[in-house]
PDB file of C-alpha atoms in Angstrom:
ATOM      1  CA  UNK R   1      -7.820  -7.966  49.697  1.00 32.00           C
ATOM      2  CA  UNK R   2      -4.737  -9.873  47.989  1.00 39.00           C
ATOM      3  CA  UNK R   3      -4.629 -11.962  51.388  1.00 44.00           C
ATOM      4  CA  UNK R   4      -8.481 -13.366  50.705  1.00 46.00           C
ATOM      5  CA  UNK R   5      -7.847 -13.398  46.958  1.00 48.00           C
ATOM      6  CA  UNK R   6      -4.749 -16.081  47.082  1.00 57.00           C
ATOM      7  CA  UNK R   7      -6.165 -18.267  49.582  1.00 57.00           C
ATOM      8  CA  UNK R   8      -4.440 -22.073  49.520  1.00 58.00           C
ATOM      9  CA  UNK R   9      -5.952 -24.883  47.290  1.00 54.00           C
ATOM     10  CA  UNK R  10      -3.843 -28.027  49.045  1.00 55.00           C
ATOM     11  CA  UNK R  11      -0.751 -26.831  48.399  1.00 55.00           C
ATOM     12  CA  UNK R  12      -1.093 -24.543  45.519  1.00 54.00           C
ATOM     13  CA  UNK R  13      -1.327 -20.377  46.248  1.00 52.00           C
ATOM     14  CA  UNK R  14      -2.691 -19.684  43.262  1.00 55.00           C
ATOM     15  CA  UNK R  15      -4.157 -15.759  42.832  1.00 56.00           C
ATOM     16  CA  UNK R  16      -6.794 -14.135  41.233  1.00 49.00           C
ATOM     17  CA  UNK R  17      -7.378 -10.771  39.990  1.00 49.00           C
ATOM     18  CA  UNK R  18     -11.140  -9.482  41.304  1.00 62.00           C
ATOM     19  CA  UNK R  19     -12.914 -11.477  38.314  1.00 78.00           C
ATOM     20  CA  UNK R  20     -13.752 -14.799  38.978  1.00 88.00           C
ATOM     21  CA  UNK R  21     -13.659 -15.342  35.172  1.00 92.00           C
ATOM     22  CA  UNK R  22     -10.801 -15.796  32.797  1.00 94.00           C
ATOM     23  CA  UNK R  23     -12.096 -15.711  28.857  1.00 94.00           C
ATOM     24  CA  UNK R  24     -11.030 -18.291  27.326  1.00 95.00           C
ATOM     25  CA  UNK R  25     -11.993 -18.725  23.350  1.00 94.00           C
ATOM     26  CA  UNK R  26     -14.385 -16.426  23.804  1.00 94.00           C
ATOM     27  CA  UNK R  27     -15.990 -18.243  26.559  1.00 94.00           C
ATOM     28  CA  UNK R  28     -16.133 -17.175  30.120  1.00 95.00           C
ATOM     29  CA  UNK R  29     -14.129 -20.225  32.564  1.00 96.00           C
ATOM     30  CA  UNK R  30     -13.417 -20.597  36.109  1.00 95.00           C
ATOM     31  CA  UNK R  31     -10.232 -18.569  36.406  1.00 95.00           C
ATOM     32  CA  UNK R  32      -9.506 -19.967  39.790  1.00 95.00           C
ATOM     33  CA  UNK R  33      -9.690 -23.286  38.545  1.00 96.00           C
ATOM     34  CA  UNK R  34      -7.436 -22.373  35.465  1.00 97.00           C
ATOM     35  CA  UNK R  35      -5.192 -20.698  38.002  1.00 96.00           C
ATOM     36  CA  UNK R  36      -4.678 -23.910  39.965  1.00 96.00           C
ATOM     37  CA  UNK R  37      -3.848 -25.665  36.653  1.00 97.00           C
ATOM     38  CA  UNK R  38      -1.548 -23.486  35.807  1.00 97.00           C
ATOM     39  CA  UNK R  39       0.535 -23.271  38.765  1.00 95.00           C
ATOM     40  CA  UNK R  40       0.199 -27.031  38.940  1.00 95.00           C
ATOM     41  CA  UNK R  41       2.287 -27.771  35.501  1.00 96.00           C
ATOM     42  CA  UNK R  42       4.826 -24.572  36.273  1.00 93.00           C
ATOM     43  CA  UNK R  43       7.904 -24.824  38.510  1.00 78.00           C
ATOM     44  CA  UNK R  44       9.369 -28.248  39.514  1.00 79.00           C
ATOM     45  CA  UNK R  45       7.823 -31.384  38.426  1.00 82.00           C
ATOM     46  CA  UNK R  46       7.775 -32.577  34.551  1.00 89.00           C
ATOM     47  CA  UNK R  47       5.109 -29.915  33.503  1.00 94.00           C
ATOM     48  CA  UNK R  48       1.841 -32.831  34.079  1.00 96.00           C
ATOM     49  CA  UNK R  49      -0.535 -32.688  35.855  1.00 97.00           C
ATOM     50  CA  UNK R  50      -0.787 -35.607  38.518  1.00 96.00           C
ATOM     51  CA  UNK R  51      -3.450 -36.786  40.193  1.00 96.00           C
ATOM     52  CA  UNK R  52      -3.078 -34.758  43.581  1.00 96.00           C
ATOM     53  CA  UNK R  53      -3.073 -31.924  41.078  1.00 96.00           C
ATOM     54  CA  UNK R  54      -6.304 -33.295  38.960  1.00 97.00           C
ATOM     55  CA  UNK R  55      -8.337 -33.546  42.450  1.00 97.00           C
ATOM     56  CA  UNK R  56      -7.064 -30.331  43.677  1.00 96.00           C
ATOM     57  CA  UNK R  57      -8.226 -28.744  40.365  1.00 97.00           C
ATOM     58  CA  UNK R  58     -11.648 -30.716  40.720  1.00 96.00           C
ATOM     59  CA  UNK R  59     -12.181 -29.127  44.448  1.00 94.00           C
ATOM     60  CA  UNK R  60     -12.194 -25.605  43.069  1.00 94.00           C
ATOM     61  CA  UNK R  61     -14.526 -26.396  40.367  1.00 93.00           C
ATOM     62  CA  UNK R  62     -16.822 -27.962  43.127  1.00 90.00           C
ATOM     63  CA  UNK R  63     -17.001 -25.025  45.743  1.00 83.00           C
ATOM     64  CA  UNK R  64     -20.174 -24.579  45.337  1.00 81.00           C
ATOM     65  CA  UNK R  65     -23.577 -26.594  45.687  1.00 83.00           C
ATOM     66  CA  UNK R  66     -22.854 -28.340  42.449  1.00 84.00           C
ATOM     67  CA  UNK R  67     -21.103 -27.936  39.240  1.00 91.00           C
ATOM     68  CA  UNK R  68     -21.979 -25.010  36.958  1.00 93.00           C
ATOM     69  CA  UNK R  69     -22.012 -25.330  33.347  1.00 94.00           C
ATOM     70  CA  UNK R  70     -18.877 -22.650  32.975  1.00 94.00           C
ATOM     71  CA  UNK R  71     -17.270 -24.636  35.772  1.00 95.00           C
ATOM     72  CA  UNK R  72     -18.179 -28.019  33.453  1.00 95.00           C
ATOM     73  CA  UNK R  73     -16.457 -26.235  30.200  1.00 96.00           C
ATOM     74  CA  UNK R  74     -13.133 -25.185  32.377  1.00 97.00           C
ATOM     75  CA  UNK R  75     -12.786 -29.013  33.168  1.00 97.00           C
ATOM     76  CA  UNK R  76     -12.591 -29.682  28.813  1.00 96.00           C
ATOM     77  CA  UNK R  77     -10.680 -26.740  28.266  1.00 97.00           C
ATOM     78  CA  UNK R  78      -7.854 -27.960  31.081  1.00 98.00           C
ATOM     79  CA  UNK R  79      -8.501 -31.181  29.158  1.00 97.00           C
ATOM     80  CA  UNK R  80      -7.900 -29.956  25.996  1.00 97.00           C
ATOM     81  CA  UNK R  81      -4.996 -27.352  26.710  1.00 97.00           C
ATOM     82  CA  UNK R  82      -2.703 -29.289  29.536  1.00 97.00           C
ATOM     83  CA  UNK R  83      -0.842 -32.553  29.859  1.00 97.00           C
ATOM     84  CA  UNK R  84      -1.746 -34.936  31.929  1.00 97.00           C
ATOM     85  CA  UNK R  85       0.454 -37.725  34.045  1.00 95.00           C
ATOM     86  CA  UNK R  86      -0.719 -41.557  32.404  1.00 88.00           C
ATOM     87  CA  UNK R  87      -3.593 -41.926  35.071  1.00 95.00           C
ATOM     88  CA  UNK R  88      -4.775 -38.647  35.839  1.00 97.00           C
ATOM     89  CA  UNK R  89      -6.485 -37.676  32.870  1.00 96.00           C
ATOM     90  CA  UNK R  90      -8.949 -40.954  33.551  1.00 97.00           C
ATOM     91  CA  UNK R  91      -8.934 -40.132  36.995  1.00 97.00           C
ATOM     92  CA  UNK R  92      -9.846 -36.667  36.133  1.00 97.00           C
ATOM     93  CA  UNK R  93     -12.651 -37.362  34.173  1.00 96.00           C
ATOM     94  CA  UNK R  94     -13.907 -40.301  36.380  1.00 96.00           C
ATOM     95  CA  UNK R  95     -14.525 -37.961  38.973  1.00 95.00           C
ATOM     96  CA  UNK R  96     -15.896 -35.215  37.199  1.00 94.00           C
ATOM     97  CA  UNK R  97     -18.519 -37.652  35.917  1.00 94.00           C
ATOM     98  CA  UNK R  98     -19.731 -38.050  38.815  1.00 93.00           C
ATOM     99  CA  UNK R  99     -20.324 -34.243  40.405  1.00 91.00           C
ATOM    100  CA  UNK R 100     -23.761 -32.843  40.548  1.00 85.00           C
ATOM    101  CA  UNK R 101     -24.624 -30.505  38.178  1.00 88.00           C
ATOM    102  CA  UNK R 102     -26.362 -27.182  38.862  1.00 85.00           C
ATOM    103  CA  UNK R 103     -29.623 -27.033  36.986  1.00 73.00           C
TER     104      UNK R 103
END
């Protein structure tokens, strides 16, 4: 089970526990996503996240057919709560601008 949970994301392992959700202000988010994040601004580097990090991020909040409206809210709350390199955080929400909602 642990093996399927902490598949790679590039090359971030980040795991999850069973839920797919972390709650987050009161707010269900894309734990996986958060995970990536996370593991992204810990260990060596200066604690940003870059823009190999900010598309890796973006791919697990676009596994599906489109973007969900909790998978929308993670993207502002990794906004809000982490630090981004100069470029990323534009490059961030460039992209995210232009994924396909889920209706």
């Amino acid at each position: 089970l642990m093996q399927r949970l902490c598949r790679p994301i590039g090359r971030l392992r980040p795991c999850l526990a069973r839920s797919y959700y972390e709650n987050v202000d009161g707010i269900a988010r894309d734990k996986r996503a958060l995970a990536v994040a996370r593991a992204a601004v810990s260990g060596q580097g200066d604690g940003r996240i870059s823009k190999a990090d900010a598309d890796e991020i973006l791919t697990t909040l676009a596994d599906g057919q489109g973007v969900t409206a909790t998978e929308f809210s993670t993207a502002f709350v990794i906004l809000r709560d982490f630090k981004f390199t100069p470029g990323a955080a534009d490059h961030f929400i460039g992209r995210l601008a232009v994924m396909t909602p889920v209706k």
